[in-house]
Short mmCIF file of C-alpha atoms in Angstrom, two decimals:
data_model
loop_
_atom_site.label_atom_id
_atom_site.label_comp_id
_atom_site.label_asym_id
_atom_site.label_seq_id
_atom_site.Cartn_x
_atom_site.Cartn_y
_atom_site.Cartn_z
CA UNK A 216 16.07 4.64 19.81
CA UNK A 217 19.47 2.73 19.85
CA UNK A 218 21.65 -0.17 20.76
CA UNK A 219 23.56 -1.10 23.97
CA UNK A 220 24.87 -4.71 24.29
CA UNK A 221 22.92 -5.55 20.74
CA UNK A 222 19.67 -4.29 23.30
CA UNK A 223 17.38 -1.95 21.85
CA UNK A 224 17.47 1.17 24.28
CA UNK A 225 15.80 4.28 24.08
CA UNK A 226 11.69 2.99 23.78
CA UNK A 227 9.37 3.94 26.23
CA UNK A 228 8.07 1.10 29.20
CA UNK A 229 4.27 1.47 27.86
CA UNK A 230 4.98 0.99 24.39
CA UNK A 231 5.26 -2.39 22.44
CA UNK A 232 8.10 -3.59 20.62
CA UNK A 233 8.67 -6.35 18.40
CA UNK A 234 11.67 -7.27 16.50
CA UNK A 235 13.12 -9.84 14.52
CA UNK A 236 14.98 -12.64 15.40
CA UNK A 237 18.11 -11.33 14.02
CA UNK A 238 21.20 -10.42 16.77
CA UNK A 239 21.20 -6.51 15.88
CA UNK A 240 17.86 -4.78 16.12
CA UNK A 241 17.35 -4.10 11.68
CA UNK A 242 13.26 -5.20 11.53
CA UNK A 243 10.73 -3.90 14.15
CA UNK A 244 7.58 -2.72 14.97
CA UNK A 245 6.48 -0.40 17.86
CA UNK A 246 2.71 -0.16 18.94
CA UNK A 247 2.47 3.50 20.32
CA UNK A 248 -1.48 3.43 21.00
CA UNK A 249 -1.88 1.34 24.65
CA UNK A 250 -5.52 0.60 23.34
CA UNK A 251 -4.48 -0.71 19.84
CA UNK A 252 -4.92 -4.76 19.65
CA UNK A 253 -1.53 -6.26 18.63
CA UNK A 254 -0.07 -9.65 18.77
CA UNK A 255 3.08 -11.33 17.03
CA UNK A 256 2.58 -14.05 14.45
CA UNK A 257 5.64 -14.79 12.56
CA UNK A 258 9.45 -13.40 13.77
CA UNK A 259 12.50 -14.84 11.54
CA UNK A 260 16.03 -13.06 10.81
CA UNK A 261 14.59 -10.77 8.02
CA UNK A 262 10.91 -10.31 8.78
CA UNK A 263 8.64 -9.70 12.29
CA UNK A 264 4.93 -9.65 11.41
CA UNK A 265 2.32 -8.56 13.62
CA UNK A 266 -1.55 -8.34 13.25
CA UNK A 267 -3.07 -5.49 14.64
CA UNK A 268 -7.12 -5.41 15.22
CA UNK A 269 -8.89 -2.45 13.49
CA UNK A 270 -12.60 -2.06 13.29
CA UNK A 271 -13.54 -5.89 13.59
CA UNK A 272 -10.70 -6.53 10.80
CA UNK A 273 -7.23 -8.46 11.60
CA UNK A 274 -4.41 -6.30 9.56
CA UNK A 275 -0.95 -8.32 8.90
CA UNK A 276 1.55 -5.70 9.36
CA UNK A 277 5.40 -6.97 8.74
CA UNK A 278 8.23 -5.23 8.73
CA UNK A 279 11.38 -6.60 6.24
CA UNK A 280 15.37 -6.09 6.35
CA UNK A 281 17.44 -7.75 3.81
CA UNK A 282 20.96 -7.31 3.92
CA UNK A 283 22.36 -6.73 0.27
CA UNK A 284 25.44 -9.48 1.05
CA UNK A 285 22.21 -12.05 1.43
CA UNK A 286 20.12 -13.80 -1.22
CA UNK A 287 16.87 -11.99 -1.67
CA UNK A 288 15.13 -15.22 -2.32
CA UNK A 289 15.39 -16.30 1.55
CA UNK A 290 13.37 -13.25 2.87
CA UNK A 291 10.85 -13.35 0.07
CA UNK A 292 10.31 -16.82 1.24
CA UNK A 293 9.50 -15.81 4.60
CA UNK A 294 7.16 -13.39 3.49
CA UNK A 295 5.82 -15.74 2.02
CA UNK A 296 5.45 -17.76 5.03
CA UNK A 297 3.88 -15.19 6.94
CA UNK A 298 1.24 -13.86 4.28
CA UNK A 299 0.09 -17.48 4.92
CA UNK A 300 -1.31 -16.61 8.52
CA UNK A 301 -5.09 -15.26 8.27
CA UNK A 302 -5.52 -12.05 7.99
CA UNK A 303 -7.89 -9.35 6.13
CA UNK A 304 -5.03 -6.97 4.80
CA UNK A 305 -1.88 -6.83 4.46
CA UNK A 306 0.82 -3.98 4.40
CA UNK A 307 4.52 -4.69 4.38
CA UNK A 308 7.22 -2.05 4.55
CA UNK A 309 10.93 -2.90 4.38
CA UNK A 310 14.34 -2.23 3.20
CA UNK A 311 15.04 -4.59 0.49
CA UNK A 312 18.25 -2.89 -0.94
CA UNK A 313 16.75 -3.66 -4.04
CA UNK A 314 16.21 -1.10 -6.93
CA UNK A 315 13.79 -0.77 -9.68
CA UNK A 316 11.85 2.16 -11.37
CA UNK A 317 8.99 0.33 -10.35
CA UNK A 318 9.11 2.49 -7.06
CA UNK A 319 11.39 5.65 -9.13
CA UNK A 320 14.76 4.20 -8.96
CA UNK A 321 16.77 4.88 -12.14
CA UNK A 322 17.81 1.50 -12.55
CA UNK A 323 16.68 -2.12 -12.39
CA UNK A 324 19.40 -4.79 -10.51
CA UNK A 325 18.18 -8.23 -10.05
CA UNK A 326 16.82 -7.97 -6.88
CA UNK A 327 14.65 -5.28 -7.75
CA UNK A 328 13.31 -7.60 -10.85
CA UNK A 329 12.72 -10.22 -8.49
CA UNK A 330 10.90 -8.40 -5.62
CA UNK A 331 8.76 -7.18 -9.02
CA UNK A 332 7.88 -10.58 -10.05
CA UNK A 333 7.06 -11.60 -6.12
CA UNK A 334 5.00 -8.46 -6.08
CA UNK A 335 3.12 -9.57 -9.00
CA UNK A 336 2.39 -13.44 -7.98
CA UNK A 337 0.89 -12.44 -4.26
CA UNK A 338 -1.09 -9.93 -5.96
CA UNK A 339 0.70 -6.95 -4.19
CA UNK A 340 0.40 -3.44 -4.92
CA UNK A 341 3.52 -1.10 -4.48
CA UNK A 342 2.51 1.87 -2.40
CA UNK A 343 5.81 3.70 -3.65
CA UNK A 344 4.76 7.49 -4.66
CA UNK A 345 6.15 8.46 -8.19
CA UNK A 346 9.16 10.95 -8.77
CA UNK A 347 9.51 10.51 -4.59
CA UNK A 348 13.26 11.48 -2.79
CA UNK A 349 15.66 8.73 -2.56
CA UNK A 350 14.97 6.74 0.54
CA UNK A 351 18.45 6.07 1.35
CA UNK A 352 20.99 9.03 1.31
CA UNK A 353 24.64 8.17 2.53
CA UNK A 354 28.17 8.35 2.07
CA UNK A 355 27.55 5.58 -0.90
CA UNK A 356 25.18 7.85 -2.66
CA UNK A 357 21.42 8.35 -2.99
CA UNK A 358 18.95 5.52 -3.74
CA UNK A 359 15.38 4.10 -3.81
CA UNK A 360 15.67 0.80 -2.12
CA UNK A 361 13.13 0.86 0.97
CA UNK A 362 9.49 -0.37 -0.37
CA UNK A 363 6.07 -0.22 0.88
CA UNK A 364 3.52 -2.95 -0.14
CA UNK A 365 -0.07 -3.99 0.44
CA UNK A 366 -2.95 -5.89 -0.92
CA UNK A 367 -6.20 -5.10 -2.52
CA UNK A 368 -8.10 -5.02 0.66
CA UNK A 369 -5.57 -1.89 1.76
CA UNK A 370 -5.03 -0.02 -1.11
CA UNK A 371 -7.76 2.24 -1.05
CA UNK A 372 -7.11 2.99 2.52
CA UNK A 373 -3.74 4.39 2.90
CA UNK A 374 -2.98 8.08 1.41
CA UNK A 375 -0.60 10.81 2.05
CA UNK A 376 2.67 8.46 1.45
CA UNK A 377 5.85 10.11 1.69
CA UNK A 378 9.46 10.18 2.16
CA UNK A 379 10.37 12.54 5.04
CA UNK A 380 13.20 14.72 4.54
CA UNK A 381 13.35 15.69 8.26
CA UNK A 382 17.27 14.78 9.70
CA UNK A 383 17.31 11.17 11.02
CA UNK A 384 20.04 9.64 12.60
CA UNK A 385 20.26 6.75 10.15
CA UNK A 386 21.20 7.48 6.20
CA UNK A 387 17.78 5.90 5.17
CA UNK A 388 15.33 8.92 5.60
CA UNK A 389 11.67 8.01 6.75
CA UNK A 390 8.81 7.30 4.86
CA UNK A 391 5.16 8.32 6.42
CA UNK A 392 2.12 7.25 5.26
CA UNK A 393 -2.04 7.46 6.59
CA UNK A 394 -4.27 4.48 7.10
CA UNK A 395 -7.68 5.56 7.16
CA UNK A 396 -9.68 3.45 9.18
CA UNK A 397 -12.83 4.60 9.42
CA UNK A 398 -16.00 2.99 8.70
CA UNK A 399 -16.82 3.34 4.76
CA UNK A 400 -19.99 3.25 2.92
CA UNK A 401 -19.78 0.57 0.17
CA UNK A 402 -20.94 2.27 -2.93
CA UNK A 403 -23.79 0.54 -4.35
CA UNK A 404 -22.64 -0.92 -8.08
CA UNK A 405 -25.07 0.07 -11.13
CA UNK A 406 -25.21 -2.62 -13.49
CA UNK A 407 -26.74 -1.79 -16.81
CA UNK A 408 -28.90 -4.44 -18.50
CA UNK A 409 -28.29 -4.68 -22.72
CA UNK A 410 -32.32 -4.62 -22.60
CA UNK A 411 -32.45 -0.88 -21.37
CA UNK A 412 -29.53 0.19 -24.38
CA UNK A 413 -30.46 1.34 -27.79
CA UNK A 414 -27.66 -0.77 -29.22
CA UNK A 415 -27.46 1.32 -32.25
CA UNK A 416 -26.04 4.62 -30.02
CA UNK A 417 -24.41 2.32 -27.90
CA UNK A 418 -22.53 1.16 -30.89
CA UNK A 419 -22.36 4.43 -32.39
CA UNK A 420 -20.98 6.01 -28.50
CA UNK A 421 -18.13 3.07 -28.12
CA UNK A 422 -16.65 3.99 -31.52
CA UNK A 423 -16.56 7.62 -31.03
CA UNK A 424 -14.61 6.97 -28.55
CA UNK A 425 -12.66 3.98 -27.15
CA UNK A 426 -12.53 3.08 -31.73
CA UNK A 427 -10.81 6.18 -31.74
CA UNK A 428 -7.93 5.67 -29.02
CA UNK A 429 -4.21 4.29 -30.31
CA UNK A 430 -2.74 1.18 -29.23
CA UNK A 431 -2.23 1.99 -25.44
CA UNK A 432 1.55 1.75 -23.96
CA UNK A 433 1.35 -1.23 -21.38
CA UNK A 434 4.64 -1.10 -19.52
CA UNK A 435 4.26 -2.29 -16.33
CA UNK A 436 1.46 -3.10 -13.90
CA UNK A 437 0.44 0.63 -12.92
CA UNK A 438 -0.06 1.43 -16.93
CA UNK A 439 -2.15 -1.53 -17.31
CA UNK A 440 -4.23 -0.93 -14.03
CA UNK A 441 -4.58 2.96 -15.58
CA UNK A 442 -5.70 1.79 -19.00
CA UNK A 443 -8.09 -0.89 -17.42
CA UNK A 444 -9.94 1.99 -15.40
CA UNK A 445 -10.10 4.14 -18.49
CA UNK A 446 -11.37 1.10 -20.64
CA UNK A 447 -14.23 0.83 -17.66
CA UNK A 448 -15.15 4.53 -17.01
CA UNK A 449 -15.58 5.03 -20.96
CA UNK A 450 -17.76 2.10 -21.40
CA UNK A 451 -19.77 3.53 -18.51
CA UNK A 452 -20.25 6.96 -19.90
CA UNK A 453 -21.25 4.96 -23.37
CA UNK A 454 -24.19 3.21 -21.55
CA UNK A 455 -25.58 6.17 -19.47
CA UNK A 456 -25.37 7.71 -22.90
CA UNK A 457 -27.44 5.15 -25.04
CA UNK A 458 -30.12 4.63 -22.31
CA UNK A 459 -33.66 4.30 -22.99
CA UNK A 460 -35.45 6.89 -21.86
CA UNK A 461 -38.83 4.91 -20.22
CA UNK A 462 -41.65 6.45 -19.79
CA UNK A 463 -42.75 6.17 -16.14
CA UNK A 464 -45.89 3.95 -16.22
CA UNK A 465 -49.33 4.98 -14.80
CA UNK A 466 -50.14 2.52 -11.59
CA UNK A 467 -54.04 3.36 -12.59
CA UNK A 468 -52.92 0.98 -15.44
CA UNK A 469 -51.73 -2.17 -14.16
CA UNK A 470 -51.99 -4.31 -17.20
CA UNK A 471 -49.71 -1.17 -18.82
CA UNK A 472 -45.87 -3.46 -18.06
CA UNK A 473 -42.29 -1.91 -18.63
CA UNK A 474 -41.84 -4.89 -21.63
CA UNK A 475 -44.73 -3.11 -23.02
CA UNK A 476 -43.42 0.18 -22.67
CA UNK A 477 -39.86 -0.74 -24.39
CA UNK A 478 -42.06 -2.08 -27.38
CA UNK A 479 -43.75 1.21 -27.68
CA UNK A 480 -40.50 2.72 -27.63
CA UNK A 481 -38.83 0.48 -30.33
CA UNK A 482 -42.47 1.25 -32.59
CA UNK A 483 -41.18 4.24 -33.82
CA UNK A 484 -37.92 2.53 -35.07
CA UNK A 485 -39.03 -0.06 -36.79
CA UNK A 486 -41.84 1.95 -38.31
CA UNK A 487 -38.44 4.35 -40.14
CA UNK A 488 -36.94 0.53 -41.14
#
């Protein structure tokens, strides 16, 4: 695709385009699938968004240009703007010439801090793979300035993120990534009552192991998330581990309760007290 007369040339009569509202085509999206639901919601200089209908669920898809002569500040706001039309997920991709190791730049200017700090207040999640190839390669050098966000609702659903390194005819290279869409099972949560916990193991399990860790390294959002899922996942192993082990009760007995059962368990301990 390309420009004649400021005209985007080059994309095929069945497929849908959208673009910003600025004069030179820099923010767009194209709708290959004919049978995919899509509609444009919000179109400014620096930002089209679009929702696109998947499975019963309306996803906010926006694409983002900010020039680096222009104050950052002006597009965030009309991200902003947009992320306030209703939607079930969000997933925003752009090229914020802003840098930050955040998403593996070797350096942190201020827009990068900033789109950090915007990241952080809308409760976005930067889809940015670790360690990845610059996403902008040119006669100025290499960089890391194109970033891909989304929300909660999306984060578990889009994998295999990447920066291409197939020739393009731009010097940003492409970045690919997989939205899995299919219907998912919702795992059914286990919640473990103190009731059904010798507390004495349970004690005994949580400071052979999360008493034992050092002071964890919190240095940005990711390490945090990390540490919190550790924290979790430990403290679950610690309960399956201090479980009372219930005898299952005879339905020939129905006067024979569980409450009686955990006192016949607890017998023996206090008898050793």
């Amino acid at each position: 695709m390309y420009e004649i007369d400021e005209r985007p040339v080059g994309v095929s009569a069945h497929l849908k385009l959208y673009q910003s509202k600025r004069e030179k085509l820099k923010a767009g999206i194209i709708v290959f699938n004919p049978r995919t639901q899509a509609m444009k919601v919000f179109s400014s200089a620096n930002v089209i968004g679009v929702t696109i209908q998947l499975r019963k669920r309306s996803i906010l898809i926006m694409s983002v240009y900010c020039p680096p002569s222009e104050n950052l500040e002006l597009t965030l706001q009309q991200i902003d703007q947009c992320l306030s039309i209703p939607h079930d997920g969000t997933i925003i991709a752009g090229d914020f010439n802003a840098k930050s190791p955040v998403w593996s730049s070797t350096i942190e200017d201020d827009r990068g801090k900033e789109l950090v700090d915007f990241a952080l207040s809308q409760r976005l999640a930067i889809v940015n793979e670790e360690n990845s190839p610059p996403t902008f390669d040119g006669s100025r050098g290499a960089s890391w300035i194109d970033v891909t966000l989304c929300d909660a609702p999306m984060i578990e659903h889009i994998f295999k993120w990447q920066v291409d390194m197939e020739p393009t005819s731009s010097d940003h290279n492409s970045i690919s990534f997989s939205l899995y869409t299919d219907k998912t099972s919702v795992p059914k949560k286990t919640r473990t009552k103190l009731e059904n916990l010798y507390l004495g193991t349970f004690r005994s399990e949580l400071a052979n192991t999360i008493g034992r860790w050092p002071p964890p390294s919190l240095y940005d959002a990711h390490s945090i998330d990390q540490e919190i899922e550790r924290l979790v996942t430990n403290i679950a192993e610690c309960c399956r581990g201090s479980r009372l082990k219930l005898t299952p009760l005879n339905k020939r007995e129905p006067w024979w309760t569980q409450k009686l059962e955990v006192m016949r368990s607890d017998a023996p301990r206090a008898q050793r007290k």
